[in-house]
Coordinates of C-alpha atoms and ligand atoms in Angstrom, one line a residue:
M1492 CA -0.4 -40.3 -80.5
K1493 CA -0.1 -36.4 -81.3
K1494 CA -3.9 -36.9 -82.7
Y1495 CA -5.4 -39.4 -79.5
V1496 CA -2.9 -36.2 -77.0
F1497 CA -4.8 -33.4 -78.6
G1498 CA -8.1 -35.0 -78.9
T1499 CA -7.7 -36.0 -75.0
V1500 CA -6.7 -32.0 -74.3
V1501 CA -10.3 -31.3 -76.3
L1502 CA -12.1 -34.1 -74.6
L1503 CA -10.7 -32.8 -70.8
A1504 CA -11.1 -29.0 -72.4
A1505 CA -15.1 -29.5 -72.5
A1506 CA -15.6 -31.7 -69.8
L1507 CA -14.3 -29.0 -67.7
L1508 CA -16.0 -26.5 -69.6
F1509 CA -19.2 -28.2 -68.5
L1510 CA -18.8 -29.1 -65.6
R1511 CA -17.9 -24.7 -64.5
H1512 CA -20.8 -24.3 -67.0
R1513 CA -23.1 -26.8 -64.6
E1514 CA -21.3 -25.3 -61.4
N1515 CA -21.8 -21.5 -62.3
G1516 CA -25.4 -22.7 -62.7
K1517 CA -25.9 -24.6 -59.1
R1518 CA -28.7 -23.5 -57.6
H1519 CA -28.0 -23.3 -53.2
E1520 CA -30.6 -22.8 -51.0
L1521 CA -30.3 -21.5 -47.4
S1522 CA -34.1 -21.0 -44.8
F1523 CA -34.5 -19.5 -41.5
F1524 CA -37.0 -17.4 -39.8
A1525 CA -36.0 -13.3 -38.6
M1526 CA -37.7 -10.2 -38.7
D1527 CA -40.6 -12.3 -37.6
T1528 CA -40.9 -13.9 -40.9
P1529 CA -39.7 -17.1 -43.4
V1530 CA -36.4 -16.1 -45.4
T1531 CA -35.8 -18.2 -48.2
L1532 CA -32.4 -17.2 -49.8
T1533 CA -31.9 -18.3 -52.8
A1534 CA -29.1 -18.3 -55.1
Y1535 CA -26.1 -19.3 -57.9
G1536 CA -23.3 -20.7 -58.5
P1537 CA -19.7 -21.0 -57.0
A1538 CA -19.8 -18.0 -55.0
A1539 CA -23.5 -19.6 -53.1
P1540 CA -22.4 -21.5 -49.9
R1541 CA -20.3 -18.1 -48.3
G1542 CA -22.8 -15.5 -50.2
L1543 CA -25.2 -17.0 -48.3
R1544 CA -24.3 -16.6 -44.9
D1545 CA -22.8 -13.7 -45.5
A1546 CA -26.5 -12.9 -46.2
E1547 CA -28.1 -14.7 -43.7
E1548 CA -25.6 -12.7 -41.4
A1549 CA -26.9 -8.6 -42.5
V1550 CA -30.2 -9.9 -42.2
R1551 CA -29.8 -10.5 -38.9
K1552 CA -27.7 -7.7 -38.1
I1553 CA -30.5 -5.5 -39.4
E1554 CA -33.1 -7.3 -37.4
R1555 CA -30.8 -6.1 -34.5
E1556 CA -31.0 -2.9 -35.0
L1557 CA -34.4 -2.5 -36.1
S1558 CA -36.8 -4.6 -33.8
V1559 CA -39.2 -2.8 -31.8
T1560 CA -39.6 -5.8 -29.6
M1561 CA -36.0 -6.8 -29.1
P1562 CA -35.1 -4.5 -26.3
T1563 CA -31.0 -4.2 -27.3
S1564 CA -32.0 -2.9 -30.7
A1565 CA -30.8 0.7 -31.8
V1566 CA -34.5 1.4 -32.5
A1567 CA -36.1 0.1 -29.3
R1568 CA -33.5 2.0 -27.5
L1569 CA -34.5 5.4 -28.8
N1570 CA -37.8 4.0 -27.9
T1571 CA -37.6 4.5 -24.2
G1572 CA -35.3 8.0 -24.8
E1573 CA -32.1 6.7 -25.6
T1574 CA -30.5 9.2 -28.2
L1575 CA -29.1 7.8 -31.9
P1576 CA -26.3 8.0 -34.4
A1577 CA -28.6 9.4 -36.7
A1578 CA -25.1 8.6 -39.2
S1579 CA -25.4 4.8 -37.7
A1580 CA -27.4 1.9 -39.8
A1581 CA -30.3 3.1 -37.8
G1582 CA -30.3 6.6 -37.8
R1583 CA -30.2 6.4 -41.6
A1584 CA -32.8 3.9 -41.8
I1585 CA -34.9 6.0 -40.1
T1586 CA -34.2 9.2 -41.5
A1587 CA -35.1 7.9 -45.4
A1588 CA -38.4 5.8 -43.0
L1589 CA -39.1 10.1 -42.6
E1590 CA -38.5 11.5 -46.0
L1591 CA -41.1 8.3 -47.7
C1592 CA -43.4 10.2 -44.5
A1593 CA -43.0 13.2 -46.9
E1594 CA -43.1 12.2 -49.6
T1595 CA -46.2 9.9 -49.5
D1596 CA -48.3 13.5 -47.6
G1597 CA -47.7 10.9 -44.5
A1598 CA -49.5 7.5 -45.6
F1599 CA -46.5 6.4 -44.8
D1600 CA -45.4 7.1 -41.2
P1601 CA -43.3 5.2 -38.9
T1602 CA -44.8 6.7 -35.7
L1603 CA -47.4 4.5 -35.1
Y1604 CA -46.3 2.8 -32.5
P1605 CA -48.7 3.4 -29.4
A1606 CA -51.4 3.0 -31.8
L1607 CA -49.9 -0.1 -33.3
R1608 CA -49.3 -1.6 -29.9
A1609 CA -52.6 -1.1 -28.3
W1610 CA -53.9 -3.3 -30.9
G1611 CA -51.3 -5.8 -30.2
F1612 CA -49.6 -6.3 -33.9
T1613 CA -46.7 -6.7 -31.8
T1614 CA -46.9 -9.4 -29.6
G1615 CA -50.0 -11.2 -31.0
E1616 CA -52.8 -10.6 -27.2
Y1617 CA -54.8 -8.6 -29.8
R1618 CA -57.9 -5.7 -28.7
V1619 CA -60.2 -3.4 -30.2
P1620 CA -58.8 -0.4 -28.6
S1621 CA -61.9 2.3 -28.2
R1622 CA -62.4 5.8 -30.3
D1623 CA -60.8 7.3 -27.3
E1624 CA -58.2 5.5 -26.8
L1625 CA -56.3 5.8 -30.7
T1626 CA -56.9 9.6 -30.3
E1627 CA -55.7 9.7 -27.1
L1628 CA -52.9 7.7 -28.4
L1629 CA -52.0 9.9 -31.9
K1630 CA -51.1 12.4 -29.7
Q1631 CA -48.2 10.5 -28.6
C1632 CA -47.7 9.6 -32.8
G1633 CA -46.7 11.8 -35.9
V1634 CA -42.7 13.0 -37.2
R1635 CA -43.3 16.2 -34.5
H1636 CA -41.8 13.9 -31.9
L1637 CA -38.9 13.2 -33.5
R1638 CA -36.0 15.7 -32.8
R1639 CA -32.6 16.2 -34.5
E1640 CA -30.1 17.2 -31.8
G1641 CA -26.5 18.1 -33.5
G1642 CA -26.0 14.2 -34.9
S1643 CA -27.8 12.9 -33.0
L1644 CA -32.0 11.4 -33.0
R1645 CA -34.0 11.0 -30.2
L1646 CA -37.5 10.5 -29.5
E1647 CA -40.2 13.1 -26.2
A1648 CA -41.4 11.0 -23.9
G1649 CA -44.3 8.1 -25.5
A1650 CA -43.7 8.6 -28.8
M1651 CA -42.3 5.7 -30.8
I1652 CA -40.6 5.3 -34.0
D1653 CA -40.9 1.6 -36.1
L1654 CA -39.9 0.8 -39.0
G1655 CA -42.1 -2.3 -40.0
G1656 CA -43.3 -1.1 -43.2
L1657 CA -39.9 -0.7 -44.1
G1658 CA -37.2 -3.2 -42.9
K1659 CA -37.9 -6.1 -44.3
G1660 CA -37.3 -4.2 -48.1
L1661 CA -34.0 -2.7 -46.1
A1662 CA -33.4 -6.1 -44.7
S1663 CA -33.4 -7.9 -49.0
D1664 CA -31.3 -5.0 -49.9
V1665 CA -29.0 -5.4 -47.7
A1666 CA -28.7 -9.2 -48.6
A1667 CA -28.2 -9.0 -51.4
Q1668 CA -25.4 -6.3 -51.4
A1669 CA -24.0 -9.0 -49.1
L1670 CA -24.2 -11.9 -51.8
K1671 CA -22.6 -9.4 -54.8
D1672 CA -19.6 -8.6 -52.3
A1673 CA -19.1 -12.7 -52.0
G1674 CA -19.0 -12.4 -55.8
V1675 CA -22.6 -13.9 -55.9
E1676 CA -24.6 -13.3 -60.2
S1677 CA -27.8 -14.3 -59.8
A1678 CA -29.9 -15.3 -56.4
V1679 CA -33.8 -14.5 -55.3
L1680 CA -34.3 -13.9 -51.9
N1681 CA -38.0 -13.9 -50.1
L1682 CA -38.2 -12.1 -46.6
G1683 CA -42.3 -12.9 -46.0
G1684 CA -43.3 -11.5 -49.5
N1685 CA -40.6 -9.0 -49.7
V1686 CA -39.0 -10.5 -53.0
R1687 CA -35.2 -9.6 -54.2
T1688 CA -33.5 -10.4 -57.2
L1689 CA -29.9 -10.1 -57.8
G1690 CA -28.7 -10.4 -61.6
A1691 CA -30.1 -11.7 -64.0
R1692 CA -31.9 -15.4 -64.1
P1693 CA -29.3 -18.7 -64.8
G1694 CA -30.3 -20.6 -68.0
G1695 CA -31.5 -16.2 -69.6
G1696 CA -35.0 -14.6 -69.0
R1697 CA -36.5 -12.2 -67.1
W1698 CA -36.8 -13.7 -62.9
R1699 CA -40.6 -15.0 -62.5
I1700 CA -41.6 -14.0 -59.1
G1701 CA -45.1 -15.0 -58.1
V1702 CA -47.5 -12.5 -56.3
R1703 CA -49.8 -15.0 -53.2
A1704 CA -53.3 -14.6 -53.5
P1705 CA -55.4 -13.6 -50.2
E1706 CA -56.5 -17.0 -50.4
D1707 CA -53.6 -19.1 -51.3
G1708 CA -52.6 -20.0 -54.2
L1709 CA -51.5 -17.2 -56.8
L1710 CA -52.9 -13.7 -57.9
G1711 CA -50.2 -13.5 -60.9
V1712 CA -46.8 -13.9 -61.9
I1713 CA -44.7 -10.6 -62.5
E1714 CA -41.9 -10.3 -65.3
T1715 CA -38.8 -8.7 -63.3
D1716 CA -35.1 -8.2 -63.7
E1717 CA -33.3 -7.4 -61.1
G1718 CA -35.0 -5.1 -58.7
A1719 CA -38.0 -5.6 -56.0
V1720 CA -41.3 -7.3 -56.0
V1721 CA -42.7 -6.8 -52.5
T1722 CA -46.6 -7.2 -51.0
S1723 CA -48.1 -5.8 -48.5
G1724 CA -51.8 -7.8 -48.1
N1725 CA -54.1 -7.6 -45.7
Y1726 CA -54.6 -11.0 -44.8
E1727 CA -50.8 -10.5 -43.6
R1728 CA -51.5 -10.4 -40.4
F1729 CA -55.1 -10.3 -39.0
F1730 CA -57.4 -10.7 -36.4
E1731 CA -61.1 -11.0 -36.1
R1732 CA -64.0 -9.7 -33.4
D1733 CA -67.8 -9.4 -33.7
G1734 CA -67.3 -10.7 -37.7
V1735 CA -64.8 -8.0 -38.8
R1736 CA -61.6 -8.3 -39.6
Y1737 CA -58.3 -6.0 -38.6
W1738 CA -55.1 -5.7 -39.6
H1739 CA -51.5 -4.3 -39.3
I1740 CA -51.8 -1.9 -41.7
L1741 CA -52.8 1.3 -39.9
D1742 CA -54.1 5.0 -41.6
P1743 CA -52.3 7.0 -39.6
K1744 CA -55.0 9.6 -39.5
T1745 CA -57.2 7.4 -37.6
G1746 CA -54.8 5.3 -35.5
E1747 CA -57.4 2.1 -37.4
P1748 CA -56.7 -0.3 -39.8
A1749 CA -57.2 1.0 -43.2
R1750 CA -59.6 0.1 -44.9
S1751 CA -59.2 1.6 -48.2
G1752 CA -60.5 -1.1 -50.4
V1753 CA -57.5 -3.1 -51.2
V1754 CA -56.6 -6.3 -50.4
S1755 CA -52.7 -6.2 -51.3
V1756 CA -50.8 -3.9 -53.4
T1757 CA -47.5 -5.2 -55.3
V1758 CA -44.9 -3.3 -56.0
C1759 CA -42.1 -3.0 -58.0
G1760 CA -38.6 -0.5 -58.6
P1761 CA -35.2 -1.2 -58.3
N1762 CA -34.5 -1.1 -54.5
G1763 CA -36.4 -3.4 -51.5
E1764 CA -36.6 -0.5 -48.7
R1765 CA -38.2 2.0 -51.3
C1766 CA -41.0 -0.7 -52.8
D1767 CA -41.4 -2.3 -48.7
A1768 CA -42.7 1.1 -47.3
L1769 CA -44.2 2.2 -50.9
S1770 CA -46.4 -0.7 -50.5
T1771 CA -47.0 0.6 -47.4
A1772 CA -48.1 3.8 -48.4
Y1773 CA -50.0 2.5 -51.5
F1774 CA -52.5 0.2 -49.1
V1775 CA -53.4 3.8 -47.2
M1776 CA -53.8 5.4 -49.8
G1777 CA -56.4 2.9 -52.0
P1778 CA -56.5 2.7 -56.3
Q1779 CA -57.6 6.8 -56.6
K1780 CA -55.6 8.0 -54.5
A1781 CA -52.4 5.5 -55.3
A1782 CA -53.3 5.6 -59.1
A1783 CA -53.4 10.1 -58.8
F1784 CA -49.8 9.9 -56.3
W1785 CA -47.8 7.1 -60.0
K1786 CA -49.1 9.5 -62.3
E1787 CA -48.3 12.3 -60.2
R1788 CA -44.0 11.6 -59.1
G1789 CA -43.6 8.8 -61.3
S1790 CA -43.3 6.5 -58.6
E1791 CA -42.9 3.1 -58.2
S1792 CA -45.3 0.5 -60.4
F1793 CA -47.7 -1.7 -58.7
V1794 CA -50.6 -4.8 -59.1
M1795 CA -52.9 -3.8 -56.1
L1796 CA -56.3 -6.3 -55.7
T1797 CA -59.3 -4.8 -54.4
D1798 CA -62.1 -6.2 -51.9
N1799 CA -64.6 -6.7 -54.7
G1800 CA -61.8 -8.7 -56.7
D1801 CA -61.0 -5.9 -59.3
L1802 CA -56.9 -5.0 -60.0
F1803 CA -55.5 -2.9 -60.7
V1804 CA -51.7 -1.9 -63.0
C1805 CA -49.9 0.4 -63.5
E1806 CA -48.8 0.5 -67.3
D1807 CA -45.3 0.0 -66.8
L1808 CA -46.1 -3.3 -65.5
A1809 CA -48.9 -4.3 -67.4
G1810 CA -46.9 -6.4 -70.1
R1811 CA -45.2 -8.0 -67.4
F1812 CA -48.2 -8.9 -65.0
T1813 CA -49.5 -12.1 -65.7
V1814 CA -53.0 -13.1 -63.8
D1815 CA -53.8 -16.6 -62.4
Q1816 CA -55.8 -18.5 -64.6
E1817 CA -58.4 -19.3 -61.2
R1818 CA -58.9 -15.0 -62.0
K1819 CA -59.3 -14.3 -65.8
N1820 CA -62.4 -12.9 -65.5
A1821 CA -61.3 -10.5 -62.7
K1822 CA -61.7 -6.9 -64.4
V1823 CA -58.1 -5.4 -64.7
T1824 CA -58.0 -1.4 -65.2
V1825 CA -54.4 -0.3 -66.7
I1826 CA -53.8 2.4 -65.0
R1827 CA -52.1 5.4 -67.4
R1828 CA -49.6 8.6 -67.5
Ligands
LIG3034 P1 -45.6 -6.6 -44.4 O1 -45.2 -5.9 -42.7 O2 -46.8 -8.2 -44.0 O3 -44.9 -7.1 -45.2 P2 -46.0 -4.2 -44.6 O4 -44.5 -4.0 -45.2 O5 -47.4 -3.4 -44.9 O6 -46.3 -5.3 -44.8 O7 -45.3 -3.4 -43.3 C1 -46.8 -3.4 -42.0 C2 -46.2 -3.3 -41.1 O8 -45.9 -1.7 -41.0 C3 -46.4 -2.4 -39.8 O9 -46.8 -4.2 -39.0 C4 -46.4 -1.8 -39.1 O10 -45.6 -2.4 -38.2 C5 -46.1 -0.7 -39.7 N1 -47.0 0.2 -40.4 C6 -49.0 -0.3 -40.1 N2 -48.9 1.0 -41.1 C7 -48.2 1.9 -41.0 C8 -48.5 3.0 -42.1 N3 -49.3 3.4 -42.0 N4 -46.8 3.3 -42.3 C9 -45.8 2.9 -42.1 N5 -46.2 1.9 -41.2 C10 -46.9 0.8 -40.9
LIG3035 MG1 -44.6 -2.3 -46.4

């Protein structure tokens, strides 16, 4: 009799352990549209359903604060002349953007909105502004137009802030934190090419993040531990006039789409906000300047595709990036320190 009781207890314990193990690895997914892009959040384990709801709310909250097109957002109100507390979430994001502008020698510039708007990139009413018009508009761009008065930020008339170059990366960090706070230990978040992982992949091993190729399909796969994998590409948002393609990443020096020979650049690092800003900055810099910047500053590593089909890969990433079969004949240059 005793033997049977013991056997049953062992069996029950094994069944419970099995169920718990299965529940820990159970995959939950939530998709929605926010920040002008499709968002897919995937989380594992019993805390996932609540964590995903919190993460969605966190993304929407960031959008409500940073959106340049929602008239009620903190950034939009700053852009119409209101003051903004520097310590608010939007104020802190702007301060981080200004620091990234200085760090990248102006390649990342959050004050380009007057020029960006003239191209119609935020409204979809695309047009090609004249050189004279852009030269005029560039006078309203530049961080010198942002004033800090005590604990407040204020813009001079005509100047406008746009955090489109780092907003999704920042939102991915905030969403990852919301999942962590809810007790989720493993998740992968994708906000329109801004990927952020949390914890380890269920079942062990590194996360494998597919990097989109410009013509659909994959450019390759990056293996990563917890962190961000952020891609900026000229195929994300663009229009064509008379056979010329114009895209949404502008060269702050000209106010025109940055023609540095880059098609896409993917940046890896611990922080989504920084990786997002740097993906935009590296795009503007082009392969040579970005490589020099990376060597000098020891900043976040990248994989860059140029318009002749060549790939540039920082040495730290070389062992973790596998180029897709379709491009196995591409010339790959490993950038070394
Ligand atoms: P995506 O939004 O497609 O992921 P990016 O992260 O590169 O791509 O951000 C592009 C957005 O950043 C543009 O839509 C615009 O809002 C803004 N932007 C464009 N050029 C610059 C620049 N040189 N510096 C900072 N922000 C920029
Ligand atoms: Mg960016």
